[in-house]
């Protein structure tokens, strides 16, 4: 996909390694982005003269499950988008591919908002930063894979002949956030400033003085106008500054912090009847399908239908009990989710796009989609697990 096209691709994004609420000690000991096990002390209870240390934070297996669901949902939407693009977004171009793509895309709009919800819970409730140093580690842990994958996708585009200009120019524009060499990277340009802003509030509320975070936020807030002024004064053609977040992303983060923090019994009888939320979710999915095919494709993340769907999925999964025998595999896959998110667009361009065409029959389109989605998930997570074993998690996510 060309860079020009990628910039205009609607928002569909990933797991940024928000974590699962384990203690900062366990988080720092683990590989970046890999949830560490909950901290359990094996030492005897402190005596009367012992000063009690900070209580270990709860490890939320349901958050890991949500991250995994969102990762697969993002891939589902992107594979469905290939079917829609193959017919030029027109039903007349091929009804089979058109409707297959739109039906599956109607199921995934909750994924990106849910990532912001998880981020809000992680920073504000699950694992709030205790000082600026820990927050900077979290920011670096997410920024390094963004820059590494930016370089990799620029090289990928050069090899496949899809770049819209010299790699050096595109790299500079990517630093500004005005060009994303792969469309899914837009999420990181919003996620990183958002968690920095939330952490700034947490630290100030705790009586800290996070001057460095404040300076970065001031630069991000003023950069668009400063680059515009510099263009007028010098006549230079500077890239648009694309780092930042919007009100809707803050709303999802705050809503996620509140809902994910609900105690297990807060919903009363509904806590044991999670299927109830599937009904409004199905209705919102039907609404999204109508919106995509009759109003506008793609529905904005800030749309009310998307917000309701996100809330329904959240309430179906939050505080869900994960069987103990699944926990090790779930933790491993959740830890690989950021890397799988980063690489999956490359996988789609290599193995999905060549196999999808406008003339695929309707009876074949559905099974073909299932096979291609499964291949995308397996290859993406398999690659991420592999470089995790090689010790490359901090660079590749």
GROMACS .gro file of C-alpha atoms in nm:
model
  397
    1UNK     CA    1   0.000   0.000   0.000
    2UNK     CA    2   0.137   0.342  -0.087
    3UNK     CA    3   0.210   0.596   0.183
    4UNK     CA    4  -0.040   0.844   0.042
    5UNK     CA    5  -0.311   0.582   0.066
    6UNK     CA    6  -0.200   0.473   0.411
    7UNK     CA    7  -0.239   0.823   0.552
    8UNK     CA    8  -0.599   0.832   0.438
    9UNK     CA    9  -0.687   0.483   0.560
   10UNK     CA   10  -0.956   0.498   0.828
   11UNK     CA   11  -0.858   0.446   1.187
   12UNK     CA   12  -0.816   0.083   1.271
   13UNK     CA   13  -0.553   0.011   1.532
   14UNK     CA   14  -0.367  -0.232   1.826
   15UNK     CA   15  -0.244  -0.348   2.145
   16UNK     CA   16   0.021  -0.119   2.271
   17UNK     CA   17   0.128  -0.334   2.558
   18UNK     CA   18  -0.084  -0.163   2.819
   19UNK     CA   19  -0.011  -0.433   3.071
   20UNK     CA   20  -0.237  -0.611   3.311
   21UNK     CA   21  -0.195  -0.429   3.636
   22UNK     CA   22   0.093  -0.622   3.785
   23UNK     CA   23   0.332  -0.447   4.021
   24UNK     CA   24   0.597  -0.215   3.880
   25UNK     CA   25   0.866  -0.452   4.013
   26UNK     CA   26   0.725  -0.742   3.818
   27UNK     CA   27   0.669  -0.524   3.513
   28UNK     CA   28   1.029  -0.408   3.504
   29UNK     CA   29   1.157  -0.765   3.541
   30UNK     CA   30   0.952  -0.892   3.249
   31UNK     CA   31   1.022  -0.844   2.883
   32UNK     CA   32   0.871  -0.521   2.750
   33UNK     CA   33   0.506  -0.570   2.674
   34UNK     CA   34   0.488  -0.917   2.833
   35UNK     CA   35   0.255  -0.936   3.132
   36UNK     CA   36   0.442  -1.061   3.435
   37UNK     CA   37   0.276  -1.297   3.679
   38UNK     CA   38   0.106  -1.150   3.979
   39UNK     CA   39   0.341  -1.088   4.269
   40UNK     CA   40   0.296  -1.330   4.556
   41UNK     CA   41   0.524  -1.294   4.858
   42UNK     CA   42   0.659  -1.617   5.004
   43UNK     CA   43   0.803  -1.447   5.313
   44UNK     CA   44   0.622  -1.469   5.646
   45UNK     CA   45   0.379  -1.198   5.745
   46UNK     CA   46   0.555  -0.895   5.894
   47UNK     CA   47   0.563  -0.868   6.269
   48UNK     CA   48   0.430  -0.574   6.465
   49UNK     CA   49   0.754  -0.380   6.420
   50UNK     CA   50   0.773  -0.436   6.044
   51UNK     CA   51   0.670  -0.155   5.811
   52UNK     CA   52   0.415  -0.290   5.563
   53UNK     CA   53   0.522  -0.248   5.202
   54UNK     CA   54   0.292  -0.152   4.916
   55UNK     CA   55   0.029  -0.414   4.845
   56UNK     CA   56   0.092  -0.605   4.521
   57UNK     CA   57  -0.141  -0.511   4.242
   58UNK     CA   58  -0.390  -0.758   4.110
   59UNK     CA   59  -0.304  -0.934   3.785
   60UNK     CA   60  -0.611  -0.922   3.562
   61UNK     CA   61  -0.635  -1.227   3.336
   62UNK     CA   62  -0.953  -1.080   3.190
   63UNK     CA   63  -0.750  -0.782   3.065
   64UNK     CA   64  -0.511  -1.021   2.893
   65UNK     CA   65  -0.813  -1.192   2.737
   66UNK     CA   66  -0.947  -0.857   2.618
   67UNK     CA   67  -0.614  -0.766   2.462
   68UNK     CA   68  -0.612  -1.095   2.274
   69UNK     CA   69  -0.972  -1.047   2.155
   70UNK     CA   70  -0.893  -0.696   2.032
   71UNK     CA   71  -0.581  -0.813   1.848
   72UNK     CA   72  -0.776  -1.074   1.655
   73UNK     CA   73  -1.059  -0.824   1.595
   74UNK     CA   74  -0.816  -0.575   1.441
   75UNK     CA   75  -0.682  -0.842   1.206
   76UNK     CA   76  -1.039  -0.946   1.123
   77UNK     CA   77  -1.122  -0.591   1.018
   78UNK     CA   78  -0.807  -0.546   0.813
   79UNK     CA   79  -0.854  -0.874   0.628
   80UNK     CA   80  -1.218  -0.777   0.564
   81UNK     CA   81  -1.097  -0.443   0.432
   82UNK     CA   82  -0.893  -0.624   0.167
   83UNK     CA   83  -1.214  -0.784   0.036
   84UNK     CA   84  -1.388  -0.445   0.023
   85UNK     CA   85  -1.091  -0.278  -0.147
   86UNK     CA   86  -1.076  -0.558  -0.407
   87UNK     CA   87  -1.415  -0.448  -0.545
   88UNK     CA   88  -1.341  -0.077  -0.527
   89UNK     CA   89  -1.581  -0.039  -0.231
   90UNK     CA   90  -1.870  -0.094  -0.471
   91UNK     CA   91  -2.116  -0.384  -0.459
   92UNK     CA   92  -2.128  -0.387  -0.836
   93UNK     CA   93  -1.758  -0.475  -0.840
   94UNK     CA   94  -1.829  -0.815  -0.681
   95UNK     CA   95  -2.115  -0.885  -0.438
   96UNK     CA   96  -1.945  -1.185  -0.276
   97UNK     CA   97  -1.630  -1.003  -0.169
   98UNK     CA   98  -1.822  -0.682  -0.096
   99UNK     CA   99  -2.069  -0.832   0.153
  100UNK     CA  100  -1.815  -1.068   0.310
  101UNK     CA  101  -1.587  -0.776   0.384
  102UNK     CA  102  -1.863  -0.555   0.520
  103UNK     CA  103  -2.021  -0.822   0.741
  104UNK     CA  104  -1.693  -0.899   0.916
  105UNK     CA  105  -1.595  -0.532   0.940
  106UNK     CA  106  -1.922  -0.462   1.121
  107UNK     CA  107  -1.801  -0.685   1.405
  108UNK     CA  108  -1.473  -0.514   1.491
  109UNK     CA  109  -1.518  -0.136   1.546
  110UNK     CA  110  -1.484  -0.185   1.923
  111UNK     CA  111  -1.121  -0.299   1.899
  112UNK     CA  112  -0.939   0.035   1.876
  113UNK     CA  113  -1.157   0.216   2.133
  114UNK     CA  114  -1.104  -0.079   2.366
  115UNK     CA  115  -0.729  -0.033   2.345
  116UNK     CA  116  -0.773   0.323   2.466
  117UNK     CA  117  -1.003   0.192   2.741
  118UNK     CA  118  -0.736  -0.057   2.851
  119UNK     CA  119  -0.472   0.219   2.843
  120UNK     CA  120  -0.687   0.440   3.065
  121UNK     CA  121  -0.739   0.159   3.315
  122UNK     CA  122  -0.369   0.067   3.317
  123UNK     CA  123  -0.241   0.420   3.381
  124UNK     CA  124  -0.515   0.542   3.614
  125UNK     CA  125  -0.609   0.225   3.805
  126UNK     CA  126  -0.424  -0.096   3.721
  127UNK     CA  127  -0.061   0.017   3.725
  128UNK     CA  128  -0.042   0.394   3.784
  129UNK     CA  129   0.315   0.526   3.762
  130UNK     CA  130   0.481   0.595   4.097
  131UNK     CA  131   0.734   0.837   3.952
  132UNK     CA  132   0.841   0.990   3.620
  133UNK     CA  133   1.122   0.739   3.573
  134UNK     CA  134   0.882   0.446   3.558
  135UNK     CA  135   0.653   0.632   3.320
  136UNK     CA  136   0.940   0.712   3.088
  137UNK     CA  137   1.026   0.342   3.077
  138UNK     CA  138   0.669   0.269   2.972
  139UNK     CA  139   0.682   0.535   2.702
  140UNK     CA  140   1.016   0.410   2.569
  141UNK     CA  141   0.887   0.051   2.572
  142UNK     CA  142   0.616   0.157   2.326
  143UNK     CA  143   0.815   0.414   2.126
  144UNK     CA  144   1.107   0.191   2.028
  145UNK     CA  145   0.890  -0.066   1.843
  146UNK     CA  146   0.709   0.220   1.668
  147UNK     CA  147   1.034   0.360   1.525
  148UNK     CA  148   1.175   0.017   1.442
  149UNK     CA  149   0.861  -0.086   1.255
  150UNK     CA  150   0.846   0.250   1.080
  151UNK     CA  151   1.190   0.176   0.936
  152UNK     CA  152   1.093  -0.182   0.850
  153UNK     CA  153   0.776  -0.078   0.667
  154UNK     CA  154   0.968   0.188   0.474
  155UNK     CA  155   1.214  -0.078   0.362
  156UNK     CA  156   0.924  -0.314   0.287
  157UNK     CA  157   0.758  -0.048   0.072
  158UNK     CA  158   1.081   0.015  -0.113
  159UNK     CA  159   1.126  -0.356  -0.183
  160UNK     CA  160   0.764  -0.393  -0.302
  161UNK     CA  161   0.768  -0.063  -0.494
  162UNK     CA  162   0.480   0.091  -0.295
  163UNK     CA  163   0.657   0.392  -0.139
  164UNK     CA  164   0.548   0.732  -0.269
  165UNK     CA  165   0.889   0.892  -0.248
  166UNK     CA  166   1.248   0.854  -0.130
  167UNK     CA  167   1.288   0.662   0.194
  168UNK     CA  168   1.480   0.950   0.354
  169UNK     CA  169   1.195   1.197   0.296
  170UNK     CA  170   0.931   0.951   0.412
  171UNK     CA  171   1.135   0.877   0.725
  172UNK     CA  172   1.142   1.247   0.819
  173UNK     CA  173   0.769   1.277   0.759
  174UNK     CA  174   0.712   0.967   0.971
  175UNK     CA  175   0.896   1.131   1.261
  176UNK     CA  176   0.648   1.419   1.235
  177UNK     CA  177   0.360   1.172   1.218
  178UNK     CA  178   0.238   1.309   0.888
  179UNK     CA  179   0.316   0.987   0.697
  180UNK     CA  180   0.266   0.641   0.841
  181UNK     CA  181   0.438   0.386   0.617
  182UNK     CA  182   0.176   0.136   0.733
  183UNK     CA  183  -0.177   0.254   0.804
  184UNK     CA  184  -0.212   0.079   1.140
  185UNK     CA  185   0.074   0.275   1.296
  186UNK     CA  186  -0.154   0.579   1.339
  187UNK     CA  187  -0.264   0.432   1.673
  188UNK     CA  188   0.079   0.469   1.833
  189UNK     CA  189   0.095   0.841   1.746
  190UNK     CA  190  -0.215   0.891   1.961
  191UNK     CA  191  -0.157   0.625   2.226
  192UNK     CA  192   0.186   0.746   2.342
  193UNK     CA  193   0.084   1.112   2.398
  194UNK     CA  194  -0.237   0.996   2.567
  195UNK     CA  195  -0.066   0.776   2.826
  196UNK     CA  196   0.186   1.055   2.888
  197UNK     CA  197  -0.096   1.301   2.959
  198UNK     CA  198  -0.280   1.057   3.187
  199UNK     CA  199   0.042   0.981   3.374
  200UNK     CA  200   0.111   1.352   3.417
  201UNK     CA  201  -0.226   1.392   3.591
  202UNK     CA  202  -0.165   1.087   3.811
  203UNK     CA  203   0.178   1.210   3.921
  204UNK     CA  204   0.063   1.566   3.990
  205UNK     CA  205  -0.230   1.429   4.190
  206UNK     CA  206   0.020   1.224   4.393
  207UNK     CA  207   0.221   1.534   4.478
  208UNK     CA  208   0.500   1.475   4.223
  209UNK     CA  209   0.646   1.732   3.985
  210UNK     CA  210   0.685   1.558   3.646
  211UNK     CA  211   0.861   1.844   3.468
  212UNK     CA  212   0.987   1.627   3.182
  213UNK     CA  213   0.643   1.490   3.096
  214UNK     CA  214   0.499   1.839   3.117
  215UNK     CA  215   0.762   1.974   2.878
  216UNK     CA  216   0.692   1.696   2.627
  217UNK     CA  217   0.317   1.761   2.644
  218UNK     CA  218   0.377   2.134   2.592
  219UNK     CA  219   0.587   2.059   2.282
  220UNK     CA  220   0.320   1.824   2.144
  221UNK     CA  221   0.045   2.079   2.205
  222UNK     CA  222   0.231   2.370   2.046
  223UNK     CA  223   0.413   2.185   1.763
  224UNK     CA  224   0.135   2.218   1.499
  225UNK     CA  225   0.120   2.596   1.530
  226UNK     CA  226   0.499   2.628   1.563
  227UNK     CA  227   0.563   2.432   1.244
  228UNK     CA  228   0.302   2.646   1.066
  229UNK     CA  229   0.473   2.965   1.184
  230UNK     CA  230   0.813   2.829   1.082
  231UNK     CA  231   0.680   2.756   0.734
  232UNK     CA  232   0.554   3.113   0.697
  233UNK     CA  233   0.878   3.266   0.824
  234UNK     CA  234   1.119   3.051   0.624
  235UNK     CA  235   0.922   2.935   0.323
  236UNK     CA  236   1.013   2.575   0.400
  237UNK     CA  237   0.771   2.296   0.319
  238UNK     CA  238   0.744   2.117   0.653
  239UNK     CA  239   0.546   1.800   0.717
  240UNK     CA  240   0.220   1.818   0.907
  241UNK     CA  241   0.263   1.736   1.276
  242UNK     CA  242   0.055   1.427   1.351
  243UNK     CA  243   0.135   1.338   1.713
  244UNK     CA  244  -0.161   1.387   1.947
  245UNK     CA  245  -0.497   1.261   2.066
  246UNK     CA  246  -0.859   1.374   2.056
  247UNK     CA  247  -1.142   1.410   2.301
  248UNK     CA  248  -1.298   1.077   2.204
  249UNK     CA  249  -0.977   0.892   2.289
  250UNK     CA  250  -0.970   1.053   2.633
  251UNK     CA  251  -1.336   0.959   2.680
  252UNK     CA  252  -1.269   0.594   2.600
  253UNK     CA  253  -0.967   0.593   2.834
  254UNK     CA  254  -1.165   0.743   3.123
  255UNK     CA  255  -1.464   0.517   3.059
  256UNK     CA  256  -1.238   0.213   3.048
  257UNK     CA  257  -1.070   0.313   3.373
  258UNK     CA  258  -1.410   0.333   3.541
  259UNK     CA  259  -1.568   0.017   3.398
  260UNK     CA  260  -1.264  -0.212   3.418
  261UNK     CA  261  -1.222  -0.106   3.782
  262UNK     CA  262  -1.574  -0.219   3.877
  263UNK     CA  263  -1.562  -0.491   4.144
  264UNK     CA  264  -1.680  -0.837   4.045
  265UNK     CA  265  -2.026  -0.801   4.201
  266UNK     CA  266  -2.095  -0.443   4.095
  267UNK     CA  267  -2.335  -0.543   3.818
  268UNK     CA  268  -2.542  -0.771   4.039
  269UNK     CA  269  -2.720  -1.049   3.854
  270UNK     CA  270  -2.592  -0.928   3.518
  271UNK     CA  271  -2.239  -1.025   3.624
  272UNK     CA  272  -2.337  -1.389   3.583
  273UNK     CA  273  -2.538  -1.335   3.264
  274UNK     CA  274  -2.279  -1.187   3.032
  275UNK     CA  275  -2.468  -1.310   2.725
  276UNK     CA  276  -2.724  -1.032   2.789
  277UNK     CA  277  -2.474  -0.779   2.652
  278UNK     CA  278  -2.449  -0.977   2.327
  279UNK     CA  279  -2.797  -0.858   2.231
  280UNK     CA  280  -2.719  -0.481   2.214
  281UNK     CA  281  -2.380  -0.566   2.063
  282UNK     CA  282  -2.551  -0.756   1.780
  283UNK     CA  283  -2.786  -0.462   1.726
  284UNK     CA  284  -2.497  -0.216   1.708
  285UNK     CA  285  -2.314  -0.446   1.464
  286UNK     CA  286  -2.623  -0.439   1.241
  287UNK     CA  287  -2.621  -0.061   1.273
  288UNK     CA  288  -2.255  -0.046   1.174
  289UNK     CA  289  -2.325  -0.266   0.870
  290UNK     CA  290  -2.602  -0.028   0.764
  291UNK     CA  291  -2.378   0.274   0.824
  292UNK     CA  292  -2.089   0.127   0.625
  293UNK     CA  293  -2.305   0.035   0.325
  294UNK     CA  294  -2.552   0.324   0.324
  295UNK     CA  295  -2.387   0.623   0.493
  296UNK     CA  296  -2.008   0.620   0.508
  297UNK     CA  297  -1.723   0.370   0.521
  298UNK     CA  298  -1.549   0.359   0.773
  299UNK     CA  299  -1.760   0.458   1.075
  300UNK     CA  300  -1.569   0.698   1.304
  301UNK     CA  301  -1.437   0.563   1.632
  302UNK     CA  302  -1.618   0.851   1.803
  303UNK     CA  303  -1.959   0.735   1.678
  304UNK     CA  304  -2.231   0.645   1.931
  305UNK     CA  305  -2.278   0.299   1.775
  306UNK     CA  306  -1.910   0.225   1.828
  307UNK     CA  307  -1.921   0.351   2.186
  308UNK     CA  308  -2.219   0.128   2.271
  309UNK     CA  309  -2.056  -0.175   2.107
  310UNK     CA  310  -1.733  -0.110   2.299
  311UNK     CA  311  -1.922  -0.090   2.626
  312UNK     CA  312  -2.107  -0.415   2.555
  313UNK     CA  313  -1.788  -0.607   2.478
  314UNK     CA  314  -1.618  -0.461   2.784
  315UNK     CA  315  -1.903  -0.567   3.014
  316UNK     CA  316  -1.908  -0.916   2.862
  317UNK     CA  317  -1.538  -0.973   2.929
  318UNK     CA  318  -1.444  -0.769   3.236
  319UNK     CA  319  -1.401  -0.978   3.551
  320UNK     CA  320  -1.462  -1.295   3.350
  321UNK     CA  321  -1.294  -1.591   3.514
  322UNK     CA  322  -1.022  -1.751   3.302
  323UNK     CA  323  -0.963  -2.123   3.375
  324UNK     CA  324  -0.624  -2.174   3.539
  325UNK     CA  325  -0.509  -2.417   3.271
  326UNK     CA  326  -0.550  -2.140   3.010
  327UNK     CA  327  -0.363  -1.871   3.202
  328UNK     CA  328  -0.004  -1.955   3.092
  329UNK     CA  329  -0.097  -1.968   2.722
  330UNK     CA  330  -0.315  -1.658   2.752
  331UNK     CA  331  -0.035  -1.460   2.918
  332UNK     CA  332   0.212  -1.567   2.651
  333UNK     CA  333  -0.021  -1.470   2.365
  334UNK     CA  334  -0.120  -1.141   2.529
  335UNK     CA  335   0.249  -1.058   2.566
  336UNK     CA  336   0.298  -1.121   2.194
  337UNK     CA  337  -0.002  -0.911   2.093
  338UNK     CA  338   0.184  -0.583   2.029
  339UNK     CA  339   0.436  -0.756   1.804
  340UNK     CA  340   0.159  -0.940   1.620
  341UNK     CA  341  -0.022  -0.610   1.571
  342UNK     CA  342   0.289  -0.448   1.431
  343UNK     CA  343   0.368  -0.722   1.179
  344UNK     CA  344   0.018  -0.827   1.070
  345UNK     CA  345  -0.019  -0.561   0.797
  346UNK     CA  346   0.298  -0.695   0.638
  347UNK     CA  347   0.151  -1.045   0.657
  348UNK     CA  348  -0.174  -0.926   0.498
  349UNK     CA  349   0.006  -0.759   0.209
  350UNK     CA  350   0.213  -1.073   0.149
  351UNK     CA  351  -0.043  -1.355   0.178
  352UNK     CA  352  -0.392  -1.203   0.177
  353UNK     CA  353  -0.397  -0.933  -0.090
  354UNK     CA  354  -0.261  -1.161  -0.368
  355UNK     CA  355  -0.541  -1.414  -0.305
  356UNK     CA  356  -0.841  -1.181  -0.295
  357UNK     CA  357  -1.000  -1.058  -0.617
  358UNK     CA  358  -1.325  -0.895  -0.722
  359UNK     CA  359  -1.452  -1.205  -0.899
  360UNK     CA  360  -1.443  -1.439  -0.598
  361UNK     CA  361  -1.784  -1.616  -0.588
  362UNK     CA  362  -2.013  -1.553  -0.294
  363UNK     CA  363  -2.003  -1.918  -0.185
  364UNK     CA  364  -1.623  -1.905  -0.178
  365UNK     CA  365  -1.573  -1.561  -0.022
  366UNK     CA  366  -1.677  -1.663   0.331
  367UNK     CA  367  -1.459  -1.975   0.360
  368UNK     CA  368  -1.171  -1.792   0.193
  369UNK     CA  369  -1.198  -1.514   0.449
  370UNK     CA  370  -1.188  -1.763   0.738
  371UNK     CA  371  -0.877  -1.932   0.598
  372UNK     CA  372  -0.698  -1.602   0.533
  373UNK     CA  373  -0.784  -1.465   0.877
  374UNK     CA  374  -0.658  -1.782   1.043
  375UNK     CA  375  -0.335  -1.764   0.841
  376UNK     CA  376  -0.286  -1.398   0.934
  377UNK     CA  377  -0.338  -1.464   1.305
  378UNK     CA  378  -0.114  -1.771   1.312
  379UNK     CA  379   0.171  -1.615   1.115
  380UNK     CA  380   0.156  -1.281   1.301
  381UNK     CA  381   0.150  -1.431   1.649
  382UNK     CA  382   0.397  -1.701   1.550
  383UNK     CA  383   0.645  -1.438   1.433
  384UNK     CA  384   0.598  -1.234   1.750
  385UNK     CA  385   0.647  -1.537   1.974
  386UNK     CA  386   0.961  -1.626   1.779
  387UNK     CA  387   1.134  -1.292   1.823
  388UNK     CA  388   1.023  -1.293   2.185
  389UNK     CA  389   1.220  -1.615   2.236
  390UNK     CA  390   1.516  -1.448   2.061
  391UNK     CA  391   1.511  -1.159   2.307
  392UNK     CA  392   1.394  -0.898   2.055
  393UNK     CA  393   1.070  -0.803   2.229
  394UNK     CA  394   1.198  -0.459   2.332
  395UNK     CA  395   1.270  -0.372   1.969
  396UNK     CA  396   0.986  -0.540   1.780
  397UNK     CA  397   0.708  -0.535   2.038
   0.00000   0.00000   0.00000
